Short mmCIF file of C-alpha atoms in Angstrom, two decimals:
data_model
loop_
_atom_site.label_atom_id
_atom_site.label_comp_id
_atom_site.label_asym_id
_atom_site.label_seq_id
_atom_site.Cartn_x
_atom_site.Cartn_y
_atom_site.Cartn_z
CA MET A 1 130.07 97.77 103.60
CA ARG A 2 128.50 97.56 100.14
CA HIS A 3 124.89 98.72 100.22
CA VAL A 4 122.16 100.52 98.30
CA ILE A 5 119.34 102.89 99.23
CA ALA A 6 115.78 101.56 98.93
CA LEU A 7 112.95 104.09 99.12
CA ASP A 8 109.20 103.44 98.86
CA VAL A 9 107.15 106.62 98.47
CA GLY A 10 103.47 106.29 99.40
CA GLY A 11 100.60 108.71 99.50
CA THR A 12 101.10 109.57 103.17
CA GLY A 13 104.50 108.23 104.11
CA MET A 14 107.90 107.05 102.90
CA LYS A 15 109.60 103.82 103.96
CA ALA A 16 113.32 103.45 103.41
CA ALA A 17 116.18 101.07 104.05
CA LEU A 18 119.84 100.55 103.39
CA VAL A 19 120.11 97.11 101.86
CA GLY A 20 123.22 94.93 101.77
CA ALA A 21 124.41 92.82 98.86
CA GLY A 22 122.72 89.73 100.28
CA GLY A 23 119.41 91.50 100.78
CA GLU A 24 119.97 92.18 104.48
CA LEU A 25 118.38 95.32 105.93
CA LEU A 26 121.19 97.36 107.45
CA HIS A 27 119.11 100.38 108.44
CA ARG A 28 115.41 101.26 108.27
CA ALA A 29 113.62 104.60 108.50
CA ARG A 30 110.24 106.22 107.88
CA ARG A 31 109.10 109.75 107.17
CA ALA A 32 105.89 111.56 106.19
CA THR A 33 105.67 112.74 102.59
CA GLY A 34 104.39 116.17 103.62
CA ARG A 35 101.96 116.20 100.71
CA GLU A 36 99.81 118.81 102.45
CA ARG A 37 102.59 121.29 101.59
CA GLY A 38 102.28 120.62 97.85
CA PRO A 39 104.09 118.57 95.19
CA ASP A 40 107.32 120.58 95.23
CA ALA A 41 107.65 119.99 98.96
CA VAL A 42 107.08 116.25 98.44
CA VAL A 43 109.89 116.09 95.89
CA GLU A 44 112.24 118.06 98.12
CA GLY A 45 111.35 115.79 101.03
CA ILE A 46 112.28 112.72 98.96
CA LEU A 47 115.61 114.28 97.99
CA ASP A 48 116.40 115.28 101.58
CA PHE A 49 115.47 111.82 102.88
CA ALA A 50 117.71 110.15 100.30
CA ALA A 51 120.59 112.47 101.22
CA GLU A 52 120.15 111.62 104.91
CA LEU A 53 120.25 107.92 104.09
CA ARG A 54 123.43 108.41 102.08
CA ALA A 55 125.01 110.30 104.97
CA TYR A 56 124.02 107.53 107.39
CA GLY A 57 125.75 105.00 105.15
CA VAL A 58 128.94 107.04 105.09
CA GLU A 59 128.96 107.53 108.87
CA GLN A 60 127.78 104.11 110.03
CA LEU A 61 128.75 101.73 107.23
CA GLY A 62 131.92 103.39 106.02
CA ALA A 63 130.85 104.17 102.47
CA PRO A 64 128.12 105.91 100.47
CA ALA A 65 125.42 103.86 98.82
CA LEU A 66 126.40 102.40 95.47
CA ALA A 67 122.97 103.04 93.97
CA ALA A 68 119.37 103.76 94.88
CA GLY A 69 116.04 102.24 94.00
CA VAL A 70 112.85 104.27 94.40
CA ALA A 71 109.25 103.08 94.14
CA VAL A 72 106.61 105.75 93.50
CA PRO A 73 102.84 105.68 92.87
CA GLY A 74 100.95 106.77 89.78
CA ILE A 75 102.21 106.73 86.21
CA VAL A 76 105.93 106.08 85.97
CA ASP A 77 108.23 106.28 82.96
CA GLU A 78 110.80 103.84 84.24
CA GLU A 79 112.99 104.00 81.13
CA HIS A 80 113.52 107.76 81.42
CA GLY A 81 113.30 107.97 85.20
CA VAL A 82 110.30 110.30 85.24
CA ALA A 83 107.45 110.28 87.75
CA ALA A 84 104.84 111.25 85.16
CA TYR A 85 101.71 111.63 87.28
CA ALA A 86 100.44 110.85 90.77
CA ALA A 87 97.03 112.17 91.77
CA ASN A 88 97.58 111.67 95.50
CA LEU A 89 100.92 113.51 95.45
CA GLY A 90 99.95 116.17 92.94
CA TRP A 91 103.00 115.90 90.72
CA ARG A 92 103.46 115.76 86.95
CA ASP A 93 106.56 114.95 84.89
CA VAL A 94 109.06 115.03 87.75
CA PRO A 95 112.57 113.99 86.54
CA LEU A 96 113.06 112.16 89.81
CA ARG A 97 115.93 109.92 88.69
CA ALA A 98 118.04 112.88 87.54
CA LEU A 99 117.25 114.87 90.68
CA LEU A 100 118.17 111.96 92.96
CA THR A 101 121.33 111.13 91.06
CA ASP A 102 122.46 114.72 91.50
CA ARG A 103 121.59 114.74 95.23
CA LEU A 104 123.34 111.40 95.77
CA GLY A 105 126.65 112.46 94.31
CA GLY A 106 126.20 110.80 90.94
CA ALA A 107 125.05 107.39 92.20
CA PRO A 108 122.85 105.56 89.68
CA VAL A 109 119.13 105.52 90.48
CA ALA A 110 116.38 103.12 89.36
CA LEU A 111 112.81 104.39 89.42
CA GLY A 112 109.89 101.98 89.56
CA HIS A 113 106.10 101.87 89.89
CA ASP A 114 105.14 101.06 93.48
CA VAL A 115 102.94 98.03 92.76
CA ARG A 116 105.30 96.59 90.14
CA THR A 117 108.18 97.08 92.54
CA GLY A 118 106.29 95.34 95.34
CA GLY A 119 105.38 92.59 92.89
CA LEU A 120 109.04 92.16 92.00
CA ALA A 121 109.89 91.57 95.66
CA GLU A 122 106.99 89.16 96.14
CA GLY A 123 108.08 87.19 93.09
CA ARG A 124 111.76 86.96 93.93
CA ILE A 125 111.90 86.77 97.71
CA GLY A 126 108.26 86.53 98.84
CA ALA A 127 105.26 84.34 98.09
CA GLY A 128 106.30 83.67 94.49
CA GLN A 129 109.92 82.77 95.15
CA GLY A 130 111.02 80.18 92.63
CA THR A 131 108.05 80.77 90.31
CA ASP A 132 108.88 81.62 86.70
CA ARG A 133 105.51 83.19 85.78
CA TYR A 134 103.22 84.95 88.24
CA LEU A 135 100.65 87.70 88.55
CA PHE A 136 100.68 89.87 91.67
CA LEU A 137 97.52 91.78 92.64
CA ALA A 138 97.12 94.45 95.30
CA LEU A 139 93.49 94.75 96.43
CA GLY A 140 93.39 98.12 98.14
CA THR A 141 91.70 101.42 97.35
CA GLY A 142 91.89 100.24 93.75
CA ILE A 143 93.28 97.08 92.17
CA ALA A 144 96.70 97.10 90.58
CA GLY A 145 98.84 94.26 89.32
CA ALA A 146 102.33 93.22 88.35
CA ILE A 147 103.19 90.65 85.70
CA GLY A 148 106.21 88.61 86.74
CA ILE A 149 108.31 86.86 84.10
CA ALA A 150 111.51 84.98 84.91
CA GLY A 151 112.62 87.19 87.78
CA ARG A 152 111.57 90.55 86.35
CA VAL A 153 108.32 92.51 86.12
CA GLU A 154 106.90 93.55 82.75
CA ALA A 155 106.14 97.27 82.56
CA GLY A 156 104.69 97.25 79.04
CA ALA A 157 105.43 99.52 76.10
CA HIS A 158 104.05 102.60 77.88
CA GLY A 159 104.29 101.64 81.55
CA PHE A 160 100.69 100.46 81.95
CA ALA A 161 101.11 96.67 82.05
CA GLY A 162 99.32 94.97 84.93
CA GLU A 163 96.48 97.49 85.33
CA ILE A 164 93.95 94.72 85.85
CA GLY A 165 91.77 96.98 88.00
CA HIS A 166 90.64 98.69 84.82
CA VAL A 167 89.64 95.56 82.95
CA VAL A 168 85.90 95.99 82.26
CA VAL A 169 84.06 93.08 83.87
CA ARG A 170 80.56 94.60 83.93
CA PRO A 171 80.02 96.49 80.65
CA GLY A 172 77.90 99.60 81.21
CA GLY A 173 78.24 99.20 84.96
CA THR A 174 79.44 101.50 87.74
CA PRO A 175 81.37 104.56 86.47
CA CYS A 176 85.10 104.51 87.20
CA PRO A 177 87.33 107.59 87.63
CA CYS A 178 89.39 106.29 84.70
CA GLY A 179 86.48 107.18 82.40
CA GLN A 180 85.20 103.66 81.76
CA ARG A 181 82.21 101.90 83.29
CA GLY A 182 82.23 98.52 84.99
CA CYS A 183 85.94 98.29 85.88
CA LEU A 184 87.01 95.44 88.14
CA GLU A 185 88.19 97.72 90.94
CA ARG A 186 84.74 99.29 91.23
CA TYR A 187 83.43 95.93 92.49
CA ALA A 188 86.27 93.92 94.02
CA SER A 189 88.70 96.32 95.70
CA ALA A 190 88.78 96.82 99.44
CA ALA A 191 87.27 100.27 98.86
CA ALA A 192 84.42 98.81 96.79
CA VAL A 193 83.58 96.21 99.44
CA SER A 194 83.70 98.90 102.12
CA GLU A 195 81.32 101.07 100.11
CA ALA A 196 78.90 98.20 99.50
CA TRP A 197 78.91 97.05 103.13
CA ALA A 198 78.45 100.61 104.42
CA ALA A 199 75.39 100.95 102.15
CA VAL A 200 73.90 97.68 103.40
CA THR A 201 74.45 98.46 107.08
CA GLY A 202 73.66 102.15 106.90
CA ASN A 203 76.91 102.80 108.75
CA PRO A 204 79.26 105.07 106.78
CA GLU A 205 82.16 103.95 108.97
CA ALA A 206 81.74 100.25 108.10
CA ASP A 207 84.54 98.85 105.96
CA ALA A 208 85.73 95.68 104.23
CA ALA A 209 87.29 94.32 107.41
CA ASP A 210 83.93 94.68 109.16
CA CYS A 211 82.27 92.87 106.28
CA ALA A 212 84.79 90.02 106.49
CA ARG A 213 84.12 89.64 110.22
CA ALA A 214 80.38 89.55 109.53
CA VAL A 215 80.97 86.86 106.90
CA ASP A 216 82.82 84.80 109.48
CA ALA A 217 79.83 85.29 111.80
CA ASP A 218 77.57 83.90 109.05
CA ASP A 219 75.68 87.15 108.42
CA PRO A 220 73.68 86.48 105.21
CA LYS A 221 73.83 90.10 104.00
CA ALA A 222 77.58 90.17 104.49
CA ARG A 223 77.93 86.88 102.63
CA GLU A 224 76.00 88.35 99.70
CA VAL A 225 78.21 91.45 99.52
CA TRP A 226 81.38 89.38 99.91
CA GLN A 227 80.42 86.75 97.34
CA HIS A 228 79.54 89.44 94.81
CA ALA A 229 83.06 90.86 95.17
CA VAL A 230 84.63 87.39 95.00
CA ASP A 231 82.68 86.44 91.88
CA THR A 232 83.59 89.68 90.13
CA LEU A 233 87.25 89.27 91.09
CA ALA A 234 87.18 85.73 89.74
CA ASP A 235 85.79 87.04 86.43
CA GLY A 236 88.68 89.47 86.14
CA LEU A 237 91.22 86.85 87.11
CA THR A 238 89.87 84.42 84.53
CA THR A 239 90.51 87.02 81.85
CA ALA A 240 94.05 87.48 83.20
CA LEU A 241 94.65 83.73 83.23
CA THR A 242 93.50 83.43 79.64
CA LEU A 243 95.85 86.20 78.50
CA LEU A 244 98.91 85.57 80.68
CA ASP A 245 98.82 81.91 81.78
CA PRO A 246 100.62 82.55 85.10
CA ARG A 247 101.71 79.67 87.27
CA THR A 248 100.94 81.54 90.49
CA LEU A 249 98.54 84.30 91.53
CA ILE A 250 99.84 86.31 94.48
CA ILE A 251 97.21 88.45 96.16
CA GLY A 252 97.94 91.19 98.68
CA GLY A 253 96.46 94.46 99.87
CA GLY A 254 93.78 95.21 102.42
CA LEU A 255 91.21 92.70 101.18
CA ALA A 256 93.73 89.86 101.35
CA GLU A 257 94.08 90.45 105.09
CA ALA A 258 90.80 88.54 105.44
CA GLY A 259 92.84 85.37 104.85
CA GLU A 260 90.89 82.25 104.01
CA THR A 261 87.64 84.20 104.21
CA LEU A 262 88.79 85.53 100.85
CA PHE A 263 91.04 82.79 99.51
CA THR A 264 88.79 79.75 100.00
CA PRO A 265 85.81 81.09 98.01
CA LEU A 266 88.10 82.81 95.50
CA ARG A 267 89.96 79.61 94.65
CA GLU A 268 86.64 77.85 94.14
CA ALA A 269 85.22 80.69 92.03
CA VAL A 270 88.27 80.68 89.75
CA ARG A 271 88.22 76.87 89.44
CA SER A 272 84.54 76.98 88.44
CA ARG A 273 85.23 79.44 85.62
CA ILE A 274 88.24 77.97 83.89
CA THR A 275 87.81 75.53 81.01
CA PHE A 276 90.95 74.91 78.96
CA GLN A 277 93.13 77.16 81.15
CA LYS A 278 95.45 75.62 83.71
CA SER A 279 94.45 76.34 87.29
CA PRO A 280 97.08 78.51 89.00
CA THR A 281 98.21 78.34 92.58
CA ILE A 282 96.51 81.20 94.45
CA VAL A 283 98.46 82.40 97.48
CA PRO A 284 98.51 85.40 99.83
CA ALA A 285 101.35 87.89 99.56
CA ALA A 286 104.07 87.35 102.13
CA LEU A 287 105.92 90.66 102.53
CA GLY A 288 103.16 93.02 103.64
CA ASP A 289 103.95 96.73 103.55
CA THR A 290 107.69 96.05 103.26
CA ALA A 291 107.32 94.74 99.69
CA GLY A 292 107.78 98.10 97.99
CA CYS A 293 110.91 98.95 99.94
CA LEU A 294 112.44 95.51 99.43
CA GLY A 295 111.61 95.70 95.74
CA ALA A 296 113.28 99.10 95.48
CA GLY A 297 116.43 97.52 96.89
CA LEU A 298 116.25 94.80 94.25
CA LEU A 299 115.90 97.46 91.54
CA ALA A 300 119.05 99.17 92.80
CA TRP A 301 121.12 95.97 92.84
CA ASP A 302 119.79 95.02 89.40
CA LEU A 303 120.89 98.42 88.12
CA LEU A 304 124.40 97.80 89.38
CA ASP A 305 124.45 94.39 87.74
CA LYS A 306 123.56 96.01 84.42
CA THR A 307 126.05 98.85 84.68
CA ASP A 308 129.14 97.16 86.05
CA GLY A 309 128.61 93.47 85.40
CA THR A 310 129.05 92.48 89.03
CA GLU A 311 126.74 90.08 90.81
CA ALA A 312 124.57 91.40 93.61
CA THR A 313 125.90 88.69 95.90
CA SER A 314 129.59 89.28 95.22
#
């Protein structure tokens, strides 16, 4: 059976699947990255995992995978297939595409940034299905984005497109690890809300989910913390709307798990800020933590379409 390998490498674990030509998941697996053993061990673990998936395809599906798609965190040179830098995995300038192609018997490999890859899946088969222009945001430890245009995701000239978390929304504000001050993610990420709520409550274990529950319980202090994050996020999104004019905003990540506790005030905050811009549809992401893996599968099928001219559904 025709299939590809899809692999999503995270900071602590790897999710993988064998994906059929129609997008069906033929096999799923997970494994730890083993980052505590160092970056070389992480790379070797990825290669071994991919080889095991190839072997499973041969044994259970009757053929090796035609291609592989891999989503990785950090800075990614997608054109040259290099994982340039990932702080949480400790690697620099890893020629991951070449290494995987060699381990997979010469099969072509597509390498993608994890958030852009997840955004690709959300746009094509998730919350943005059928939308020609969208912006996907992941509100987690930081804030990252993916710019969707006509079924593909724009990486930019140097692979940095979509980094909305580092748009300065409060000039001279809170220092950011990127070197700037006042970046969006320092105020409106799940980590930022957790930090603010922990400071208000005096409980270092309190997090954004606790804050959201307190908002639902009509706690005035929680509402203040939450609204501050929502207002700052709306400021950043208004800048994005002005520059990109997306039809749909797709929002995922930990903060989005609050549901309408986030989306109702956020929609209102965005509406109150726009003037000449067209108001986008603002929707929650639909694919959860499977987005990166599904997107990696799409990258692999797209690669085959480019190299042999066949259609992914043939």
